[in-house]
PDB file of C-alpha atoms in Angstrom:
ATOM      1  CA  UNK A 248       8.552 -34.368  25.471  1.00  0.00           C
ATOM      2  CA  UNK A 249       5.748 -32.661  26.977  1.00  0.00           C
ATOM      3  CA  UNK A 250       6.167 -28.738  27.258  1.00  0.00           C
ATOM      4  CA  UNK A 251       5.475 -27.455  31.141  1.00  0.00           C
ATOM      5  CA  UNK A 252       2.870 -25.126  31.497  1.00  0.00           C
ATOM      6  CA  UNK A 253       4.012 -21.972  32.934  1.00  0.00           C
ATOM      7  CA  UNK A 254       0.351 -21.994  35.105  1.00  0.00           C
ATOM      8  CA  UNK A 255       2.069 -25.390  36.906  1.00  0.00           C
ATOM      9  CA  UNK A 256       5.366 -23.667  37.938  1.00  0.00           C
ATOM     10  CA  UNK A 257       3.044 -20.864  39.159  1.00  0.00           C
ATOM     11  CA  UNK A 258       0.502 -22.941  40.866  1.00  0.00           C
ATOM     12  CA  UNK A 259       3.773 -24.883  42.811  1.00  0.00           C
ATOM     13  CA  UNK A 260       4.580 -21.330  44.191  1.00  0.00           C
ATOM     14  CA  UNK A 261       1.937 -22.496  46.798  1.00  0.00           C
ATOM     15  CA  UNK A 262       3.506 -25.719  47.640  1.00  0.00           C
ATOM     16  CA  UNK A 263       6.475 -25.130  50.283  1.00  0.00           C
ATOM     17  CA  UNK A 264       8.026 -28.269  49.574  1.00  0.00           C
ATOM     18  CA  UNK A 265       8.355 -27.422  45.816  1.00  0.00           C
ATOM     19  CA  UNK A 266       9.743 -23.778  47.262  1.00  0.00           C
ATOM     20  CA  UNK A 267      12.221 -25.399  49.499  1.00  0.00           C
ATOM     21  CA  UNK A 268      13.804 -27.175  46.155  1.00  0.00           C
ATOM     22  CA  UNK A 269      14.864 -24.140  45.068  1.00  0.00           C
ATOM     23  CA  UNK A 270      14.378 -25.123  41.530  1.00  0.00           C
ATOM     24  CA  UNK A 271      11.561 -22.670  41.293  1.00  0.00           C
ATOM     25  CA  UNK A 272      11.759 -18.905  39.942  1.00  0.00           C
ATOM     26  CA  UNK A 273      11.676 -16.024  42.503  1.00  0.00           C
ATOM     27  CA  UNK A 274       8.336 -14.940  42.095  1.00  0.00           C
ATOM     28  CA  UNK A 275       5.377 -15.902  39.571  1.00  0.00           C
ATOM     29  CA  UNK A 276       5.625 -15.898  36.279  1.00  0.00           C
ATOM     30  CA  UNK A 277       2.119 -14.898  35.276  1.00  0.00           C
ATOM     31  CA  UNK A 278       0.437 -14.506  31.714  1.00  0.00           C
ATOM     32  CA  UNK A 279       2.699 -13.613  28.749  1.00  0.00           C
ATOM     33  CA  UNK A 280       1.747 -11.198  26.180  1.00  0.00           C
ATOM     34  CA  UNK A 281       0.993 -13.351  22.379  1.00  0.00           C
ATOM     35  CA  UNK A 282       3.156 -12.535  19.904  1.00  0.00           C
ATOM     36  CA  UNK A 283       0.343 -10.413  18.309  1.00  0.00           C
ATOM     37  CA  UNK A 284       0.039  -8.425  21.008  1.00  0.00           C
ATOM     38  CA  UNK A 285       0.562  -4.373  21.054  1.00  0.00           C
ATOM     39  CA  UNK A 286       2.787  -4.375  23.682  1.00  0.00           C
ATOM     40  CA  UNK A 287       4.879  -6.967  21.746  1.00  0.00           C
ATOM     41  CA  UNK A 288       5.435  -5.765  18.755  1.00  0.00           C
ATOM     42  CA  UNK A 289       5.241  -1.936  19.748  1.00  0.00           C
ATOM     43  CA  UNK A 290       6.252  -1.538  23.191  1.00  0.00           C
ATOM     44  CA  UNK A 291       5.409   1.719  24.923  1.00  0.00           C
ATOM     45  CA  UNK A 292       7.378   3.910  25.868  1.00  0.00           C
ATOM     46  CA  UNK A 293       8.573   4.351  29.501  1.00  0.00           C
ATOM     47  CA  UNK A 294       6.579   7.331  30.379  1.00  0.00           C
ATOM     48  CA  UNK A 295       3.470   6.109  28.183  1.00  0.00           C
ATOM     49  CA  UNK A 296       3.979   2.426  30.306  1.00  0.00           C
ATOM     50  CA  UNK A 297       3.730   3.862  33.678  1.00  0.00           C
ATOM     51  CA  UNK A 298       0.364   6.088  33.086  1.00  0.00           C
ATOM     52  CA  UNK A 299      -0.787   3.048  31.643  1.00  0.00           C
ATOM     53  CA  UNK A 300      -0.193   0.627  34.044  1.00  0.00           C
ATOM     54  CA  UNK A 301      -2.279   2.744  36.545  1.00  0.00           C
ATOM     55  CA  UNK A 302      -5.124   2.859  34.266  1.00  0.00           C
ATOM     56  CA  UNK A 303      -8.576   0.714  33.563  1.00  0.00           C
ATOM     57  CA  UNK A 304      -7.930  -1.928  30.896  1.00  0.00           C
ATOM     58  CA  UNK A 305      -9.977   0.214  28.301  1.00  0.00           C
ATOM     59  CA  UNK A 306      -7.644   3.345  28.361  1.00  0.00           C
ATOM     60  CA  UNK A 307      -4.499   0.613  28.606  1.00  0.00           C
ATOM     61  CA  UNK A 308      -5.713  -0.731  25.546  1.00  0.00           C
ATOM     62  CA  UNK A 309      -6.413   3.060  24.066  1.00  0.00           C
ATOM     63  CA  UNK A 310      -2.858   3.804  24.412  1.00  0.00           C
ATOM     64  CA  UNK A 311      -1.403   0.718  23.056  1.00  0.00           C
ATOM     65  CA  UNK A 312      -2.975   0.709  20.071  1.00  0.00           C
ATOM     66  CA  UNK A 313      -3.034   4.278  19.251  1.00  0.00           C
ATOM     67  CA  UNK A 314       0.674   4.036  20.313  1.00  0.00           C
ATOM     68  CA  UNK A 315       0.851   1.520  17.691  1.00  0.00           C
ATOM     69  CA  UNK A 316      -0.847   3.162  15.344  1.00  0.00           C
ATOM     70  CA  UNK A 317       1.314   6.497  15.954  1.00  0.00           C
ATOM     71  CA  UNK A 318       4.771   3.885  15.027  1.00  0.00           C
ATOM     72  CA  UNK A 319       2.962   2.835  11.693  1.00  0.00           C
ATOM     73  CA  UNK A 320       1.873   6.160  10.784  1.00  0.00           C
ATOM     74  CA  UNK A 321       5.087   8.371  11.663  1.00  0.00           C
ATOM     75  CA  UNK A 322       3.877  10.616  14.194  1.00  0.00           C
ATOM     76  CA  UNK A 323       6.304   9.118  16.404  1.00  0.00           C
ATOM     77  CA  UNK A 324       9.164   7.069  15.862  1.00  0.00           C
ATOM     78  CA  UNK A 325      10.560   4.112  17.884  1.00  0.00           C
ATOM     79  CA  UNK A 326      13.094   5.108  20.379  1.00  0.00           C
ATOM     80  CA  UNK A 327      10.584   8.606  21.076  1.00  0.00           C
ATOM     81  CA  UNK A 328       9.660   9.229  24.790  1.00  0.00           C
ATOM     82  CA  UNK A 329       6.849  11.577  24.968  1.00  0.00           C
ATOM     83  CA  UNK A 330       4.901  12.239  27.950  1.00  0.00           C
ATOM     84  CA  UNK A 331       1.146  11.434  28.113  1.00  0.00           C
ATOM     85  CA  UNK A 332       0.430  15.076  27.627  1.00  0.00           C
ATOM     86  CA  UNK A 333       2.749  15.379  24.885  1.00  0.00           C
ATOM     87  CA  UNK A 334       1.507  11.772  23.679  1.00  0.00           C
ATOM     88  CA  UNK A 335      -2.151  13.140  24.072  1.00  0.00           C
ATOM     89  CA  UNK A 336      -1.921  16.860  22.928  1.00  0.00           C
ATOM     90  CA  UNK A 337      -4.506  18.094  20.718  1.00  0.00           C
ATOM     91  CA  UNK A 338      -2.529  18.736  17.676  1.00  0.00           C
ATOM     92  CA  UNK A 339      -1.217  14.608  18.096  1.00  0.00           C
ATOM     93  CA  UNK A 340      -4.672  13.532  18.940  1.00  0.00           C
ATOM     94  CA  UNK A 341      -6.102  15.193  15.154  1.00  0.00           C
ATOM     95  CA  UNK A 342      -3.380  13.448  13.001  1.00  0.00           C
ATOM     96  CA  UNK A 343      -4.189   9.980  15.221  1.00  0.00           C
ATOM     97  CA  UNK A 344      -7.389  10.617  14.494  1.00  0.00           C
ATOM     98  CA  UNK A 345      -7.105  11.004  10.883  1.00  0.00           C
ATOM     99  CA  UNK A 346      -4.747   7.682  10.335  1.00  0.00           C
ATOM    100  CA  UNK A 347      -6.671   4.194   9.072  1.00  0.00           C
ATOM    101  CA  UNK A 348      -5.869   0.823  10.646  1.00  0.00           C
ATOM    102  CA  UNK A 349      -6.261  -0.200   6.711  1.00  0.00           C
ATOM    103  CA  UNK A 350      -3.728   1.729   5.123  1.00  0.00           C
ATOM    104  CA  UNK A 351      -1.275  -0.731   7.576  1.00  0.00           C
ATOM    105  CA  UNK A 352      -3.500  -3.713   6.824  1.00  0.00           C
ATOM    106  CA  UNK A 353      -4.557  -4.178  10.131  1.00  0.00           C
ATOM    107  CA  UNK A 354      -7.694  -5.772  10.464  1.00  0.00           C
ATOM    108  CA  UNK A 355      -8.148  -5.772  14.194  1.00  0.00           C
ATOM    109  CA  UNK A 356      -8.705  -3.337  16.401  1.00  0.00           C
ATOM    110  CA  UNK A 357     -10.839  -2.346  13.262  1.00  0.00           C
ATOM    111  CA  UNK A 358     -11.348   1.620  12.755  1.00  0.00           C
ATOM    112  CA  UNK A 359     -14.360   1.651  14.483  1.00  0.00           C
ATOM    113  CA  UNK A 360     -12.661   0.439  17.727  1.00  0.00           C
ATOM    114  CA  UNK A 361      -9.587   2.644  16.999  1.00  0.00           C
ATOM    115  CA  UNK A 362     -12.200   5.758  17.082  1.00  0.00           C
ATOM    116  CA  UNK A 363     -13.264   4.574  19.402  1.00  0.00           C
ATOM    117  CA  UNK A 364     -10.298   4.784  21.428  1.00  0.00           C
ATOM    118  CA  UNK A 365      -9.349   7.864  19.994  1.00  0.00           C
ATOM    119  CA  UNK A 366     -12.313   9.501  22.128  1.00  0.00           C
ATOM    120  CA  UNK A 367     -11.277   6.912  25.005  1.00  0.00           C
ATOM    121  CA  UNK A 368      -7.822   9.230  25.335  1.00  0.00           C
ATOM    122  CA  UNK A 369      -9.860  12.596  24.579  1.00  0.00           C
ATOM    123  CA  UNK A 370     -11.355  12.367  27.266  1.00  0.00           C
ATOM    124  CA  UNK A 371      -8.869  10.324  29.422  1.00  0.00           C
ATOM    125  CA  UNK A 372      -6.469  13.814  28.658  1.00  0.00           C
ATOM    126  CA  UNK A 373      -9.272  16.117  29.445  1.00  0.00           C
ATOM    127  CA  UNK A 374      -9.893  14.740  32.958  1.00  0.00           C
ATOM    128  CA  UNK A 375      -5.953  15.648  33.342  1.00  0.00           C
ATOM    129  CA  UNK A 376      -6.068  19.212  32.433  1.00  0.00           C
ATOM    130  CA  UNK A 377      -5.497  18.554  28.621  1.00  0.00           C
ATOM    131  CA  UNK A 378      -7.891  20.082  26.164  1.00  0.00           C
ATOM    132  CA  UNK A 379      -8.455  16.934  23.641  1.00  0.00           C
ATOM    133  CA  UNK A 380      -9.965  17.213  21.147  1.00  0.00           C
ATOM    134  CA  UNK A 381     -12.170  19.667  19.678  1.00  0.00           C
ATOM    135  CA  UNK A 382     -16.026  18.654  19.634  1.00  0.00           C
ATOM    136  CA  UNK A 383     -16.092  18.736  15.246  1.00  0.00           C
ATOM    137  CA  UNK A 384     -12.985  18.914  12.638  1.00  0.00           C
ATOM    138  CA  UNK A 385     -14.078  19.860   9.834  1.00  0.00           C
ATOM    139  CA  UNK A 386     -13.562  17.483   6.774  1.00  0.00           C
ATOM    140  CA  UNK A 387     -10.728  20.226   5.328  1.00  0.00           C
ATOM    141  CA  UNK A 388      -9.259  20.123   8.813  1.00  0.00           C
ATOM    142  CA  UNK A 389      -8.515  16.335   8.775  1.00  0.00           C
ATOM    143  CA  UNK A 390      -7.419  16.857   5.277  1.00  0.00           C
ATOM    144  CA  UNK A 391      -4.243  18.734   6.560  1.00  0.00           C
ATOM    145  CA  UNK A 392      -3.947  16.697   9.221  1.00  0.00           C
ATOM    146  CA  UNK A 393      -3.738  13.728   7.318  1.00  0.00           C
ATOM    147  CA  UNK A 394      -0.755  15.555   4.815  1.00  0.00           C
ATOM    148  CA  UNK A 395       1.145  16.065   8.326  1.00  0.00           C
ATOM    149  CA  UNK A 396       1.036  12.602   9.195  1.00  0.00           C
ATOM    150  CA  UNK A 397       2.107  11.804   5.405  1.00  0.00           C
ATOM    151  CA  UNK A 398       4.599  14.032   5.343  1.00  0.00           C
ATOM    152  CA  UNK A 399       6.119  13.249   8.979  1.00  0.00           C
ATOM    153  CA  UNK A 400       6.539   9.289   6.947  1.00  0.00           C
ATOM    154  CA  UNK A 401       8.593  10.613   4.967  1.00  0.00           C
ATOM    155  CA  UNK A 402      11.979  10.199   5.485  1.00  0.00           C
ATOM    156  CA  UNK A 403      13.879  12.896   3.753  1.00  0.00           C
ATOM    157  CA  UNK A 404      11.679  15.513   5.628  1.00  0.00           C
ATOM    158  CA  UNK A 405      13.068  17.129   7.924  1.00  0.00           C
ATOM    159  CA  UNK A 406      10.520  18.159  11.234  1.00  0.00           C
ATOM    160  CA  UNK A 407      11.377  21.789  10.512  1.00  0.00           C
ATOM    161  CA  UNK A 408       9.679  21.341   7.022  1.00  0.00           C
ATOM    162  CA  UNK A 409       6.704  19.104   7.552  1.00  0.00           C
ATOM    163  CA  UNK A 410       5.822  22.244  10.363  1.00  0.00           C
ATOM    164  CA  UNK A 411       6.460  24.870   7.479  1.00  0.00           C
ATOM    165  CA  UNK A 412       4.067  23.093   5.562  1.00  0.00           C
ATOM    166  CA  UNK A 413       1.362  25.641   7.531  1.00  0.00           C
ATOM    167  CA  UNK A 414       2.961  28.212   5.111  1.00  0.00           C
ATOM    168  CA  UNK A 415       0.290  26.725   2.726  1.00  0.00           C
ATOM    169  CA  UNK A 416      -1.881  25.585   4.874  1.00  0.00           C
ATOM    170  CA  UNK A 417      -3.035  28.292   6.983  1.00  0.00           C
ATOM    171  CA  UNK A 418      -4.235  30.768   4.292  1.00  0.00           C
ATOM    172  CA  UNK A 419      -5.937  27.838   2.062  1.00  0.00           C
ATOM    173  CA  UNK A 420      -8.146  26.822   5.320  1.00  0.00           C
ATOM    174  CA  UNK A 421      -8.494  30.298   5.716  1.00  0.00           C
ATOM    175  CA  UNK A 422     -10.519  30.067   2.659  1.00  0.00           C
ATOM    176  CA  UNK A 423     -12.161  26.291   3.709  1.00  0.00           C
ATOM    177  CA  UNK A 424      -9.432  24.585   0.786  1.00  0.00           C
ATOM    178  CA  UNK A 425      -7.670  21.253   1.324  1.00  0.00           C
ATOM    179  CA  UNK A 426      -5.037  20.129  -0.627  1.00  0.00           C
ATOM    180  CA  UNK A 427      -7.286  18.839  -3.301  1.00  0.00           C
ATOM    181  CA  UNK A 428      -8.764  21.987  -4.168  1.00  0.00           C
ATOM    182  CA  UNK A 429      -5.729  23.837  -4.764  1.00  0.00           C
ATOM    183  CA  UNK A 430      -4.532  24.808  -8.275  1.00  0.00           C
ATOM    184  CA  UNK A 431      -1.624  25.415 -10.152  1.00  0.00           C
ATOM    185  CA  UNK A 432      -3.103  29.305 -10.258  1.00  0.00           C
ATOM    186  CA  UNK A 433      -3.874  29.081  -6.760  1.00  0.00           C
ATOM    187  CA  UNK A 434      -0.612  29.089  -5.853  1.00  0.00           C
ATOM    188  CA  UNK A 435       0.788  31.731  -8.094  1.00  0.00           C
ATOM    189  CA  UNK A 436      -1.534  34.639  -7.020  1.00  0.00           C
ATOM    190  CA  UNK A 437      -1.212  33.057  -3.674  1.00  0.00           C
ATOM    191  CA  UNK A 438       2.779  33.754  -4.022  1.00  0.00           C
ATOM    192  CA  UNK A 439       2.357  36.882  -6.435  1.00  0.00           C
ATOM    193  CA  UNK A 440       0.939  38.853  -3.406  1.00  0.00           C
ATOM    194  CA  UNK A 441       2.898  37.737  -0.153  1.00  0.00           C
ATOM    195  CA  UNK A 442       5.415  40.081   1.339  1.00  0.00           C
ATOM    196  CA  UNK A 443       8.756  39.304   0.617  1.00  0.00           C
ATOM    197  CA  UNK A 444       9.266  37.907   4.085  1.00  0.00           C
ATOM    198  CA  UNK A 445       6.816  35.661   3.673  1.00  0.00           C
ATOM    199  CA  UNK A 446       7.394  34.132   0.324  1.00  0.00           C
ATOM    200  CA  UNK A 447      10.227  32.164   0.952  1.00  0.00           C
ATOM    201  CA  UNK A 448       8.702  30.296   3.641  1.00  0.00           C
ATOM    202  CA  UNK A 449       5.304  29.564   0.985  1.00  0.00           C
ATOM    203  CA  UNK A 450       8.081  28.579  -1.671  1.00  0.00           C
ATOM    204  CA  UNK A 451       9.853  25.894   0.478  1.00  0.00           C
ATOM    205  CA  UNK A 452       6.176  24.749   1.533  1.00  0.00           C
ATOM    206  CA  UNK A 453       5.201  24.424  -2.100  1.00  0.00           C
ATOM    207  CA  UNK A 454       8.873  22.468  -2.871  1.00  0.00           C
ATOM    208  CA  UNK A 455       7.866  19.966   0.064  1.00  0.00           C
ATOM    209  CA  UNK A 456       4.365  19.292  -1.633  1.00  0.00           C
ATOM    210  CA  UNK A 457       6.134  18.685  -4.966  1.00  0.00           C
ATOM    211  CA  UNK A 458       8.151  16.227  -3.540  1.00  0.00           C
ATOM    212  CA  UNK A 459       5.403  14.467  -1.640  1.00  0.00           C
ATOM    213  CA  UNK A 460       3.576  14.234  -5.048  1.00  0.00           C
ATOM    214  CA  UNK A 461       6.718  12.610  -7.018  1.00  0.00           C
ATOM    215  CA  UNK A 462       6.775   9.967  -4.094  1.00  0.00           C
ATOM    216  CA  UNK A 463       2.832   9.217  -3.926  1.00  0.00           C
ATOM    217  CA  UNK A 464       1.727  10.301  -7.562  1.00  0.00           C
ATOM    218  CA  UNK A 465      -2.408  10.565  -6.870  1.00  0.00           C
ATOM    219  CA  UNK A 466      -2.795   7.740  -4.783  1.00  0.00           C
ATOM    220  CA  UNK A 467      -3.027   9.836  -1.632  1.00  0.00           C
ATOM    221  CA  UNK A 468      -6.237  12.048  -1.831  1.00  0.00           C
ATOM    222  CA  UNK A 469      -4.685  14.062   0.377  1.00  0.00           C
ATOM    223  CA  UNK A 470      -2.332  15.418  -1.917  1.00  0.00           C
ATOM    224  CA  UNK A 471      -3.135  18.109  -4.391  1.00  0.00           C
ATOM    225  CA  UNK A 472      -4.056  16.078  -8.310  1.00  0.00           C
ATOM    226  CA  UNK A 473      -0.899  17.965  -9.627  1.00  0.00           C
ATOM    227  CA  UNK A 474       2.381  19.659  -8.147  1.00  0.00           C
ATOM    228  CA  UNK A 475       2.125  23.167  -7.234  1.00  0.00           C
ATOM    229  CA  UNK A 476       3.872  24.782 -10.415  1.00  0.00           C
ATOM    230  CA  UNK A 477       6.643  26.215  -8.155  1.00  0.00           C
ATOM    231  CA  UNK A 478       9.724  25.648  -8.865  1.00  0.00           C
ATOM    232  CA  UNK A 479      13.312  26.559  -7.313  1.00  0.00           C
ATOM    233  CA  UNK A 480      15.036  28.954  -9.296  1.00  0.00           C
ATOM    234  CA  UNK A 481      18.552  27.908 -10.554  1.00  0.00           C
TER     235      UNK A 481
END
């Protein structure tokens, strides 16, 4: 048995004898997504869905992959509802930026296109008061940016301690280190000289890096070639 074309049923929309027989749907049914779309295996959002649906078909494309891409790579999680500002704010826009479609072995959009739209929604958040982002990150920037995505995968970290992970962060950019150039020493005179109300907050940071490192081992560059050296105290 031949299958109907859903194009036919819409086509006999036109036809008022075929609308007097009642056997027709309301209204047409139009073109459904493939199963390989975005939208069908990552649905957006409600918020995200009704900014896009106003949009060109470049930036509606921009969000649903990058929306995709935020699912895979733990920025968000499925059931989130952020705004387009919160969806577009710079701090989300750096660790999109820093995630590869082949670490989730997708092949298309390839990364160039997903940069691509990456500046797409920079600039679509600009021309709506956001600030996007900004014009060069530095290769030690995207660095940490890449351990927050990492560490927002994880599921035994809480949000409170992937954002404590600036504890360590903030002073080694200070002095233009990523994760890869920090030592075991580094982190002891880093800790040796910190106020004591300071110190606890660099300690948890350094037991949250340890514990990313047991997980990956050194197959992340992002992550520093050994663990920290600092250890809870029992």
């Amino acid at each position: 048995m031949g299958q109907l074309r859903l194009g036919a049923l819409d086509a006999l929309q036109k036809d008022g004898l075929a609308r007097r027989t009642e056997l027709l749907p309301m209204c047409k049914i139009g073109t459904l997504p493939k199963p390989s779309d975005h939208g069908t295996q990552y649905p957006l959002d409600p918020q995200l869905q009704t900014v896009a649906d106003g949009e060109t078909r470049r930036v509606r494309s921009a969000i649903a992959f990058s929306w995709r891409m935020a699912l895979l790579g733990g920025v968000f999680t499925v059931g989130d509802d952020p705004g387009i500002g919160e969806f577009l704010s710079r701090n989300r826009l750096q660790e999109l930026s820093a995630l590869r479609t082949e670490t989730f072995g997708t092949k298309r959009p390839s990364q160039k296109t997903y940069e691509g739209y990456i500046r797409e929604l920079s600039r679509f958040i600009i021309s709506r008061g956001g600030q996007g982002l900004p014009s060069n990150i530095s290769p030690v920037e995207r660095r940490w940016i890449e351990l927050r995505a990492l560490a927002r995968k994880s599921e035994t970290l809480t949000p409170a301690r992937v954002m404590n992970l600036a504890a360590v962060s903030t002073p080694a950019k200070a002095e233009g280190l990523s994760l890869r150039d920090l030592t075991r020493d580094w982190f002891a005179e880093r800790l040796a000289v910190l106020p004591a109300e300071k110190r606890r907050a660099f300690s948890s940071a350094c037991y949250t890096l340890n514990e990313l490192v047991a997980i990956h081992g050194r197959s992340v560059d992002c992550l520093p070639p050994n663990c920290t050296g600092v250890r809870r105290k029992r």
